[in-house]
XYZ file of C-alpha atoms in Angstrom:
734
model
C 90.068 116.239 119.134
C 91.838 114.285 121.812
C 93.512 111.825 119.478
C 95.731 114.323 117.685
C 99.456 113.870 118.204
C 102.411 115.649 116.703
C 104.500 113.539 114.342
C 108.055 114.538 113.639
C 110.459 112.772 111.319
C 111.658 109.843 113.400
C 114.197 108.956 110.737
C 116.164 112.187 111.088
C 119.721 111.225 111.916
C 119.020 107.506 111.557
C 120.058 105.124 108.830
C 117.120 103.181 107.470
C 117.703 99.501 106.607
C 118.977 98.999 103.088
C 116.797 97.184 100.568
C 117.169 96.494 96.886
C 113.716 97.790 96.029
C 114.461 100.617 93.624
C 118.151 100.669 94.579
C 120.967 100.562 92.010
C 123.141 97.487 91.541
C 126.801 97.453 90.669
C 127.399 95.051 87.775
C 125.358 95.144 84.622
C 124.940 91.675 83.169
C 126.395 90.858 79.782
C 126.175 87.770 77.609
C 128.081 84.486 77.856
C 130.869 85.845 75.644
C 132.002 87.787 78.698
C 133.950 86.139 81.488
C 132.740 88.512 84.180
C 130.359 86.760 86.542
C 127.304 88.895 87.342
C 126.522 89.557 90.947
C 123.325 88.385 92.559
C 120.512 90.943 92.626
C 119.490 90.419 96.190
C 115.891 90.402 97.317
C 114.845 92.041 100.553
C 115.794 89.924 103.535
C 113.281 89.414 106.336
C 114.879 92.193 108.330
C 114.638 94.618 105.445
C 110.849 94.563 105.631
C 110.900 95.492 109.319
C 112.630 98.569 110.722
C 115.830 97.870 112.672
C 115.611 97.911 116.464
C 116.967 101.427 116.844
C 114.508 102.895 114.379
C 111.714 100.790 115.872
C 112.306 102.327 119.306
C 112.098 105.843 117.858
C 108.956 104.928 115.946
C 107.308 103.529 119.064
C 108.026 106.769 120.914
C 106.035 108.627 118.270
C 103.283 105.991 118.089
C 102.829 105.630 121.862
C 100.230 108.428 122.254
C 98.216 107.058 119.332
C 98.275 103.559 120.833
C 97.137 104.922 124.184
C 94.178 106.757 122.635
C 93.088 103.563 120.866
C 93.420 101.624 124.123
C 91.305 104.149 126.022
C 88.549 104.061 123.424
C 88.624 100.261 123.314
C 88.125 100.167 127.069
C 85.181 102.558 126.723
C 83.504 100.339 124.116
C 83.960 97.255 126.296
C 82.588 99.048 129.355
C 79.517 100.312 127.501
C 78.732 96.788 126.306
C 79.176 95.309 129.778
C 76.870 97.958 131.272
C 74.201 97.323 128.648
C 74.355 100.861 127.292
C 72.043 102.010 124.510
C 72.936 100.629 121.093
C 73.304 104.168 119.732
C 75.938 104.986 122.368
C 77.845 101.755 121.720
C 77.840 102.364 117.967
C 79.065 105.927 118.423
C 81.929 104.788 120.656
C 82.805 101.962 118.243
C 82.930 104.422 115.337
C 85.361 106.608 117.282
C 87.463 103.528 118.094
C 87.620 102.651 114.407
C 88.616 106.223 113.548
C 91.438 106.244 116.099
C 92.639 102.857 114.882
C 92.822 104.138 111.308
C 94.841 107.155 112.390
C 97.258 104.862 114.246
C 97.687 102.597 111.219
C 98.187 105.573 108.898
C 100.970 106.857 111.164
C 102.592 103.408 111.290
C 102.684 103.249 107.498
C 103.951 106.821 107.214
C 106.882 106.026 109.503
C 108.030 102.949 107.566
C 111.389 103.264 105.734
C 110.762 104.830 102.339
C 113.191 102.447 100.602
C 110.765 99.612 101.302
C 108.108 101.116 99.021
C 107.917 99.871 95.443
C 108.185 102.319 92.552
C 104.555 101.820 91.546
C 104.741 104.037 88.447
C 107.695 102.086 87.068
C 106.089 98.754 87.944
C 102.743 99.610 86.344
C 104.547 100.850 83.240
C 106.281 97.461 82.987
C 103.018 95.570 83.499
C 101.291 97.557 80.767
C 104.220 97.598 78.342
C 104.743 93.826 78.570
C 100.971 93.229 78.454
C 100.514 91.480 81.778
C 97.128 93.195 81.731
C 95.569 96.349 80.329
C 92.281 98.197 80.365
C 89.590 96.377 78.409
C 88.185 97.855 75.198
C 91.121 100.264 75.017
C 90.690 101.113 71.322
C 87.151 102.281 72.138
C 88.434 104.439 74.965
C 88.396 101.745 77.646
C 85.978 101.014 80.492
C 87.178 101.641 84.027
C 87.210 98.625 86.314
C 87.435 96.111 83.459
C 90.768 94.544 82.477
C 92.061 92.073 79.909
C 94.962 89.789 80.808
C 97.629 89.398 78.137
C 99.697 86.247 77.459
C 102.002 86.770 80.444
C 99.261 87.752 82.890
C 97.043 84.919 81.713
C 99.821 82.349 82.200
C 100.624 83.751 85.651
C 96.961 83.682 86.680
C 96.539 80.111 85.443
C 99.598 79.015 87.437
C 98.267 80.696 90.585
C 94.937 78.902 90.166
C 96.600 75.568 89.369
C 98.641 75.813 92.564
C 95.436 76.724 94.431
C 93.762 73.566 93.144
C 96.736 71.429 94.159
C 97.155 73.128 97.541
C 93.496 73.032 98.591
C 91.271 70.871 96.390
C 93.674 67.957 95.950
C 95.279 68.146 99.400
C 91.941 68.335 101.252
C 89.934 66.214 98.754
C 87.501 69.085 98.321
C 84.573 68.738 95.916
C 84.881 71.261 93.084
C 81.774 72.491 91.297
C 81.129 75.085 88.597
C 77.889 77.037 88.957
C 76.176 79.511 86.685
C 76.972 83.212 87.046
C 73.367 84.244 86.326
C 71.392 84.163 89.574
C 67.608 84.598 90.038
C 66.588 87.465 92.306
C 64.993 85.332 95.093
C 68.355 83.670 95.808
C 70.108 86.995 96.355
C 67.105 88.394 98.203
C 67.492 85.566 100.701
C 71.266 86.051 100.993
C 70.784 89.762 101.731
C 72.540 91.074 98.633
C 69.446 92.714 97.124
C 68.845 94.825 100.228
C 72.339 95.407 101.597
C 74.927 95.153 98.804
C 75.085 98.905 98.162
C 77.180 102.092 98.337
C 76.168 105.749 98.334
C 76.456 107.606 95.028
C 76.203 111.224 93.831
C 75.794 112.494 90.256
C 76.825 115.575 88.340
C 73.493 117.439 88.175
C 74.027 118.394 84.511
C 76.133 115.659 82.888
C 74.961 112.698 84.966
C 78.529 111.543 85.698
C 78.514 109.274 88.758
C 80.824 109.333 91.758
C 81.047 107.195 94.854
C 80.091 109.618 97.603
C 82.632 108.679 100.281
C 85.547 108.589 97.816
C 84.638 111.983 96.342
C 84.211 113.596 99.749
C 87.557 112.221 100.918
C 89.366 113.490 97.799
C 87.731 116.922 98.156
C 88.738 117.240 101.814
C 92.321 116.217 101.079
C 92.467 118.909 98.406
C 91.203 121.514 100.885
C 93.714 120.341 103.512
C 96.598 120.734 101.056
C 95.792 124.435 100.610
C 98.345 126.596 102.428
C 95.502 128.826 103.648
C 93.813 125.937 105.488
C 94.199 126.434 109.248
C 95.475 123.668 111.502
C 92.144 123.585 113.316
C 90.193 123.206 110.078
C 92.636 120.557 108.834
C 92.182 118.563 112.050
C 88.419 118.782 111.659
C 88.553 117.459 108.097
C 90.955 114.670 109.061
C 88.416 113.537 111.649
C 85.739 113.450 108.950
C 87.985 111.322 106.717
C 88.797 108.795 109.443
C 85.084 108.232 110.170
C 84.052 108.026 106.509
C 82.775 104.439 106.695
C 80.378 105.282 109.511
C 78.287 107.998 107.857
C 74.629 107.539 106.960
C 73.037 108.829 103.773
C 71.896 112.005 105.555
C 75.315 112.488 107.196
C 76.957 112.452 103.765
C 74.390 114.892 102.378
C 75.104 117.299 105.252
C 78.878 117.042 104.755
C 78.608 117.619 101.002
C 76.707 120.801 101.739
C 79.010 121.928 104.533
C 82.182 121.599 102.451
C 80.541 122.719 99.187
C 81.578 119.636 97.217
C 81.201 119.982 93.448
C 81.790 117.696 90.491
C 85.583 117.373 90.064
C 85.149 117.091 86.289
C 82.948 120.121 85.587
C 82.501 122.090 88.800
C 78.731 121.521 88.536
C 76.432 120.911 91.480
C 75.908 117.337 92.647
C 72.690 115.454 93.354
C 72.035 114.312 96.953
C 73.593 110.940 97.874
C 71.489 107.921 96.975
C 71.909 104.222 97.707
C 73.176 102.286 94.690
C 73.014 98.493 94.590
C 76.337 97.145 93.345
C 74.976 94.100 91.529
C 74.550 93.974 87.746
C 70.817 93.448 87.178
C 69.386 91.627 84.179
C 66.310 89.632 83.191
C 66.325 85.915 82.493
C 64.306 84.720 79.513
C 62.637 86.580 76.635
C 59.509 87.561 78.578
C 61.572 89.697 80.939
C 59.499 88.677 83.965
C 62.256 86.825 85.836
C 64.685 89.358 87.329
C 68.205 88.185 87.983
C 71.738 89.365 88.624
C 75.289 88.509 87.733
C 76.524 86.847 90.904
C 78.402 89.065 93.396
C 80.188 86.003 94.853
C 80.606 82.322 94.064
C 79.467 81.087 97.488
C 75.698 80.946 96.915
C 75.946 78.199 94.305
C 77.703 75.950 96.812
C 75.069 76.552 99.506
C 72.235 75.784 97.085
C 73.923 72.531 95.995
C 74.601 71.412 99.576
C 72.157 68.480 99.474
C 73.668 67.091 96.261
C 77.194 67.514 97.586
C 76.304 65.835 100.886
C 74.785 62.927 98.967
C 77.933 62.699 96.803
C 79.964 62.494 100.033
C 77.834 59.562 101.266
C 76.039 61.814 103.741
C 79.154 62.355 105.850
C 80.483 65.490 107.533
C 82.866 67.238 107.381
C 83.454 67.952 103.716
C 84.430 70.920 101.602
C 83.104 72.393 98.374
C 85.110 74.738 96.166
C 84.473 76.931 93.177
C 86.670 79.106 90.983
C 84.952 81.646 88.791
C 84.166 85.243 88.000
C 81.997 87.482 90.144
C 80.728 90.970 89.469
C 80.452 94.217 91.394
C 79.186 97.341 89.646
C 81.623 99.689 91.364
C 80.628 103.347 91.228
C 84.200 104.549 90.781
C 86.698 101.686 90.343
C 90.330 102.522 91.084
C 93.723 101.140 92.086
C 94.063 98.768 89.140
C 93.302 95.144 89.992
C 92.432 95.998 93.594
C 88.960 97.440 92.917
C 87.343 96.199 89.710
C 83.919 95.380 88.293
C 84.628 91.802 87.222
C 87.006 89.616 89.186
C 88.004 86.010 89.701
C 87.307 84.398 93.052
C 88.363 81.060 94.484
C 86.157 80.075 97.411
C 85.838 77.122 99.757
C 82.813 76.244 101.873
C 83.882 73.718 104.514
C 80.792 72.139 106.092
C 81.343 70.870 109.627
C 79.403 69.543 112.623
C 78.909 72.583 114.921
C 79.679 70.421 117.972
C 82.924 69.056 116.510
C 85.072 71.917 115.194
C 88.339 70.019 115.519
C 90.487 69.517 112.430
C 92.385 66.190 112.311
C 95.290 67.788 110.398
C 95.696 70.889 112.552
C 98.999 69.539 113.891
C 100.410 69.991 110.359
C 100.197 73.780 110.742
C 100.211 74.231 114.522
C 103.908 75.171 114.652
C 103.644 77.935 112.043
C 104.520 81.376 113.361
C 102.135 83.836 111.723
C 101.671 87.577 112.104
C 98.295 87.915 113.863
C 96.488 91.196 114.456
C 93.835 90.153 116.929
C 90.732 92.114 117.839
C 92.155 92.602 121.316
C 95.403 94.036 119.932
C 93.460 96.417 117.702
C 91.243 97.724 120.498
C 94.209 98.152 122.853
C 96.399 99.960 120.316
C 98.973 97.156 120.081
C 100.694 96.132 116.827
C 100.330 92.795 115.066
C 102.724 90.185 116.435
C 104.094 86.776 115.517
C 102.268 83.941 117.236
C 102.423 80.173 116.987
C 99.178 78.995 115.423
C 98.737 76.205 117.968
C 99.014 78.702 120.823
C 96.499 81.019 119.149
C 93.889 78.238 119.074
C 94.695 76.970 122.578
C 94.412 80.482 124.029
C 91.161 81.217 122.208
C 92.598 83.961 120.014
C 91.349 81.884 117.063
C 87.937 80.354 117.756
C 88.604 76.736 116.742
C 91.166 74.479 115.104
C 89.220 74.165 111.826
C 89.443 77.921 111.335
C 93.049 77.810 112.549
C 93.907 75.055 110.083
C 92.640 77.050 107.124
C 94.469 80.175 108.307
C 97.674 78.135 108.309
C 96.996 76.677 104.878
C 96.153 80.119 103.480
C 99.456 81.481 104.810
C 101.406 78.622 103.205
C 99.625 79.150 99.898
C 100.248 82.903 99.808
C 103.961 82.505 100.494
C 104.201 79.648 97.987
C 102.855 81.817 95.155
C 105.248 84.649 95.885
C 104.102 86.919 98.700
C 106.753 87.977 101.188
C 105.864 86.423 104.541
C 107.011 89.617 106.286
C 104.302 91.476 104.361
C 101.406 89.168 105.187
C 99.308 89.380 108.320
C 95.956 88.039 109.491
C 93.655 90.669 110.958
C 90.718 89.588 113.087
C 87.419 91.390 112.611
C 86.452 93.464 115.617
C 83.013 92.974 117.177
C 81.568 96.029 115.429
C 82.800 94.727 112.035
C 81.686 91.126 112.305
C 78.305 89.941 111.068
C 75.939 89.026 113.904
C 75.881 85.377 112.832
C 79.671 84.913 112.509
C 81.660 83.124 115.218
C 85.044 84.459 114.124
C 86.500 86.094 111.036
C 90.070 86.821 109.902
C 91.322 88.613 106.798
C 94.672 87.819 105.219
C 96.117 91.234 104.408
C 99.157 92.125 102.334
C 101.293 95.213 102.714
C 101.541 97.210 99.481
C 102.173 100.759 98.330
C 98.451 101.310 98.997
C 98.857 100.156 102.601
C 97.474 96.900 104.003
C 94.838 95.457 101.665
C 92.560 92.475 102.178
C 93.272 89.593 99.799
C 91.637 86.582 101.520
C 88.767 86.371 103.962
C 88.442 83.389 106.293
C 85.228 83.300 108.300
C 83.336 80.912 110.535
C 79.842 81.777 109.254
C 78.052 79.359 111.616
C 74.851 77.939 110.042
C 73.520 81.258 108.739
C 73.517 80.676 104.968
C 72.036 77.177 104.964
C 69.385 78.240 107.482
C 68.335 81.263 105.405
C 67.954 79.241 102.210
C 66.107 76.477 104.096
C 63.581 78.968 105.454
C 63.084 80.629 102.071
C 62.593 77.399 100.117
C 61.179 75.151 102.865
C 63.806 72.617 101.800
C 65.790 71.335 104.802
C 69.508 71.784 104.137
C 70.626 69.472 106.905
C 72.864 66.501 107.578
C 72.142 63.447 109.684
C 74.222 62.606 112.722
C 74.167 59.171 114.369
C 73.229 59.267 118.051
C 75.159 57.306 120.650
C 71.817 56.319 122.197
C 68.298 56.520 120.715
C 66.008 59.254 122.012
C 62.343 60.201 121.819
C 61.423 63.468 120.102
C 58.238 65.403 119.392
C 57.270 65.546 115.715
C 55.035 68.178 114.110
C 53.993 67.771 110.484
C 51.228 68.561 108.014
C 48.661 65.823 107.418
C 47.374 66.463 103.876
C 44.042 65.210 102.520
C 45.379 63.992 99.201
C 41.936 63.486 97.708
C 40.745 67.017 98.467
C 43.976 68.587 97.232
C 43.910 66.429 94.099
C 40.323 67.409 93.343
C 41.085 71.108 93.766
C 44.434 71.325 92.004
C 44.638 68.284 89.702
C 48.166 67.918 88.230
C 49.579 70.585 90.523
C 48.710 68.538 93.610
C 52.068 66.740 93.496
C 54.012 70.005 93.940
C 51.789 70.973 96.874
C 52.253 67.611 98.610
C 56.027 67.751 98.134
C 56.090 71.229 99.643
C 54.016 70.229 102.690
C 56.270 67.219 103.333
C 59.419 69.297 103.946
C 58.078 72.197 106.035
C 59.764 72.766 109.389
C 58.024 72.972 112.770
C 58.138 76.783 113.052
C 56.474 77.238 109.664
C 53.837 74.599 110.404
C 52.979 76.206 113.752
C 52.631 79.656 112.176
C 50.359 78.376 109.401
C 48.303 76.371 111.911
C 47.453 79.609 113.730
C 46.328 81.174 110.454
C 44.315 78.063 109.574
C 42.527 78.029 112.946
C 41.810 81.755 112.753
C 40.619 82.140 109.164
C 40.034 78.588 108.013
C 42.666 78.767 105.295
C 46.272 79.717 104.510
C 48.373 80.115 101.377
C 51.633 78.544 100.283
C 54.042 79.243 97.420
C 55.366 76.276 95.459
C 57.156 76.315 92.109
C 56.527 80.033 91.744
C 52.745 79.733 92.197
C 50.432 80.539 95.111
C 47.916 77.968 96.399
C 45.120 78.334 98.954
C 44.667 75.430 101.388
C 41.580 75.023 103.585
C 40.810 72.964 106.710
C 39.375 70.140 104.639
C 42.640 69.897 102.654
C 45.195 69.860 105.462
C 45.549 69.465 109.219
C 48.451 69.383 111.652
C 49.582 66.150 113.280
C 51.739 65.874 116.408
C 53.278 62.668 117.757
C 56.385 61.242 119.418
C 59.027 59.218 117.638
C 62.133 57.308 118.695
C 65.110 58.321 116.567
C 68.600 56.903 116.134
C 69.911 59.837 114.108
C 69.302 63.565 114.401
C 69.318 66.316 111.845
C 71.872 69.106 112.225
C 72.472 72.261 110.219
C 76.219 72.281 109.472
C 78.369 75.267 110.237
C 80.477 76.719 107.434
C 84.124 77.791 107.445
C 84.634 79.973 104.369
C 88.039 80.921 102.935
C 87.456 83.378 100.067
C 90.339 84.392 97.769
C 90.446 87.474 95.545
C 92.735 86.263 92.755
C 93.256 89.669 91.131
C 94.283 91.216 94.434
C 96.671 88.363 95.139
C 98.210 88.863 91.690
C 98.697 92.571 92.305
C 100.449 91.900 95.628
C 102.711 89.340 93.942
C 103.629 91.995 91.364
C 104.618 94.465 94.085
C 106.525 91.955 96.212
C 108.402 90.533 93.209
C 109.310 93.778 91.425
C 113.010 94.741 91.548
C 115.619 96.867 89.822
C 119.044 95.547 88.819
C 121.973 96.926 90.750
C 123.792 99.505 88.673
C 120.981 99.973 86.153
C 117.767 101.458 87.523
C 116.058 101.118 84.147
C 116.549 97.353 84.118
C 113.614 95.896 86.025
C 112.569 92.311 86.646
C 109.991 90.210 88.480
C 111.344 87.548 90.838
C 108.310 85.249 90.635
C 108.800 81.808 92.202
C 109.461 79.265 89.469
C 106.159 77.530 90.308
C 104.266 80.718 89.455
C 106.440 82.161 86.672
C 104.467 82.551 83.418
C 107.279 80.834 81.520
C 109.653 78.525 83.347
C 112.459 78.908 80.847
C 113.585 80.806 77.777
C 115.593 79.228 74.967
C 117.993 81.704 73.365
C 120.390 81.116 70.469
C 123.438 83.344 70.914
C 122.787 84.850 67.492
C 120.746 84.179 64.361
C 123.395 81.786 63.018
C 121.509 78.867 61.474
C 123.888 76.339 63.092
C 122.117 77.022 66.398
C 118.618 76.283 65.045
C 118.656 72.435 65.380
C 119.648 72.667 69.047
C 116.979 75.292 69.766
C 114.386 73.048 68.104
C 115.607 69.988 70.027
C 115.455 71.819 73.368
C 112.022 73.293 72.665
C 110.544 69.905 71.757
C 112.082 68.266 74.833
C 110.717 71.023 77.080
C 107.238 70.514 75.668
C 107.458 66.756 76.316
C 108.539 67.494 79.900
C 105.577 69.827 80.402
C 107.797 72.890 80.836
C 106.290 76.145 79.590
C 108.981 78.032 77.722
C 109.603 80.867 75.304
C 111.990 80.828 72.348
C 113.525 84.217 71.548
C 115.587 84.020 68.365
C 115.291 87.720 67.545
C 118.286 89.753 66.421
C 118.901 91.606 69.684
C 122.032 91.049 71.752
C 121.952 88.207 74.237
C 122.105 90.680 77.135
C 119.105 92.570 75.791
C 117.164 89.334 75.382
C 118.040 88.287 78.939
C 116.623 91.631 80.090
C 113.419 91.072 78.101
C 112.803 87.666 79.637
C 113.681 88.927 83.129
C 111.123 91.694 82.701
C 108.313 89.161 82.346
C 109.648 86.996 85.162
C 110.977 83.991 83.197
C 112.721 81.926 85.877
C 115.547 80.319 83.872
C 117.234 80.720 80.513
C 119.063 78.262 78.253
C 121.585 79.737 75.814
C 122.838 77.845 72.772
C 126.320 79.138 71.875
C 129.353 78.162 69.774
C 130.517 75.574 72.321
C 127.118 73.869 71.956
C 127.804 73.313 68.264
C 131.563 72.738 68.290
C 132.032 70.387 71.238
C 130.795 66.955 72.157
C 128.989 66.029 74.201
C 126.836 69.004 73.236
C 126.291 71.398 76.141
C 124.474 74.685 76.720
C 124.288 77.198 79.554
C 121.461 77.476 82.075
C 120.965 80.858 83.729
C 119.135 81.701 86.958
C 117.105 84.917 86.682
C 117.573 86.212 90.236
C 121.306 85.600 90.722
C 122.164 85.867 87.000
C 124.690 83.058 87.499
C 125.008 80.332 84.875
C 126.054 76.691 84.790
C 126.898 74.483 81.835
C 125.293 71.084 81.309
C 124.627 68.613 78.530
C 121.758 69.559 76.241
C 120.015 66.246 76.946
C 119.964 66.977 80.699
C 118.672 70.535 80.590
C 114.907 69.986 80.004
C 114.654 67.601 82.962
C 116.785 69.918 85.070
C 114.504 72.877 84.354
C 111.450 70.721 85.079
C 112.819 69.773 88.503
C 113.711 73.388 89.278
C 110.289 74.633 88.172
C 108.462 72.007 90.246
C 110.498 72.749 93.356
C 112.212 69.352 93.361
C 115.646 70.997 93.171
C 117.099 74.354 94.217
C 119.494 76.544 92.272
C 122.076 76.070 95.036
C 121.931 72.312 94.431
C 122.372 72.893 90.706
C 125.434 75.088 91.301
C 127.002 72.421 93.506
C 126.500 69.728 90.871
C 127.397 71.494 87.607
C 130.343 73.705 86.635
C 129.802 77.456 86.860
C 129.917 79.063 83.436
C 132.602 81.712 83.057
C 132.731 82.098 79.291
C 132.631 80.014 76.144
C 135.872 78.572 74.855
C 135.088 78.925 71.146
C 133.750 82.083 69.544
C 133.062 80.866 66.006
C 132.045 77.745 64.120
C 134.755 75.129 63.582
């Protein structure tokens, strides 16, 4: 293949930038009895997440041929489209472009400094040991793709969602709703999920064990490539297969399984041919079992179906936003990668309904000056890397379709960095033409860099009017808004003219449902049924789940002109969709560190806003003289709304600091002998990341922690106001 290029170690002879991720630190922290001040455990600086200029130059020398091959293929795809080439040829060229782009990105990740990669094994051990989350039903052997959040993970998740509500729902005055997770089949048939929400699956022919076909084929090929006997030519061939994995049809996969003799990895048995497997959980609603339904695959559909009620609640005005937080379900064939690919997951979605002729956001200036890493479609097809760009320039230059979409991209970026993602490890990737749905105007994914590579955590799409239009056609209920006209105009009206008497005689009590249905039909539907009526003398309708036959004596079609002062429009939808579990996982990776000088001492540097507990309260020992002060502080923290954790166990103070650091507690108050012996009564306050401590009056500390946790004060401001703690002056009770 043309796109092969030799990759040597570009870091030979170079010094990679130093980071603290997994690196040892020099001073191990001890308790307040010691006078030694612990050094700050530094977090990666912005430059530490990006190779230094010298290394970057060497990397670009290696990447240049890969970039050129992507550029050439991108030009070919553009040329084929301009020339009106056959769809099959365009799709084939686009698949090759995607394959080359994946190879380029894989090489970019492979050339990144190794010190910037988190120790995933150590991190996941910490998460499991401290019960952030764990596999559900573990004592029964567990179920893959299902997880239970423990006390720490639950608190962290709740904080992330609370910040989301403040950042989006309260800031934008969005209308929050809570819809049922059970969804009747017709809804998801209309949305396309019944027909298209599927992956290819193979089974062990004897045991029935299921595997996702593309994942199994990829794993099998990688195993073959790792064999020393595998020739370079054969390895190149298999790498090409892997890079084009997403483009294979059912028959393509069947042919490849046969060609490479893929067997069940568990038993070595033969596999069944690939079959399409719908990823929704199917059920039946009601005891009769005649109403098929599904657990929802997304939260969006409930907001589309409630559009009319929401519009009415908003006094009929556009624009407005709806939001929903809740669980969705995806019956993954082979879930993997922890919280990244699961079967039940929490989503937070916004549907922002806007006039299609007025996609200008009044608050765009609030985010226009943000510099964000954008990976545009043009950059991807020309082999260029993502680059920082001012958001205002991106909208002005047409890189981002409109300022409403641009505004939400800016707000998403601010939210992700607020909850703890490193801004150097967040980018927005634009969907290329061959990725984007035919109805979408523009679509960007917020992606986060992790040990798994770049993973999608938020989607932000301009979905035009597709969803509302589909549900309107299926239900014959117009999901529209009214827009005042500057000047009145005359329009042609087409509507059914029902003979109420004839319909009433034929259908009695059911006549009302029929009349209501006929009153809301659109012009296209009426015209189609008129042709049927003229041809056969009758047509059928479906209303309230029943079918009715209407004849010429029951209904006719009326056409007339009407002067209107308002017109009906189908709003366009801007949809930011957040995967909360994925965001949590990225926060874990970006916040995980090791103390300098003690590689076994790990901690999470969660922002105080997100931290599961804002503060710990620690008596120096189990001496009962400390108990009243611990109780006083705990009660005051509760009154101040500060989540906290009291640890009065028998371990040393240093060990208890380590325990609270390991679950990301932002601050720690220690009650010691000076607290008891001196007046006014004081205690120490410790910052988790720097491990420095100050001393302040007990009465001040709860409010101080509250202000720190809410972002009203920084630790630097605290250090400038209060004396640094170097050691207690008394070491026993007076």
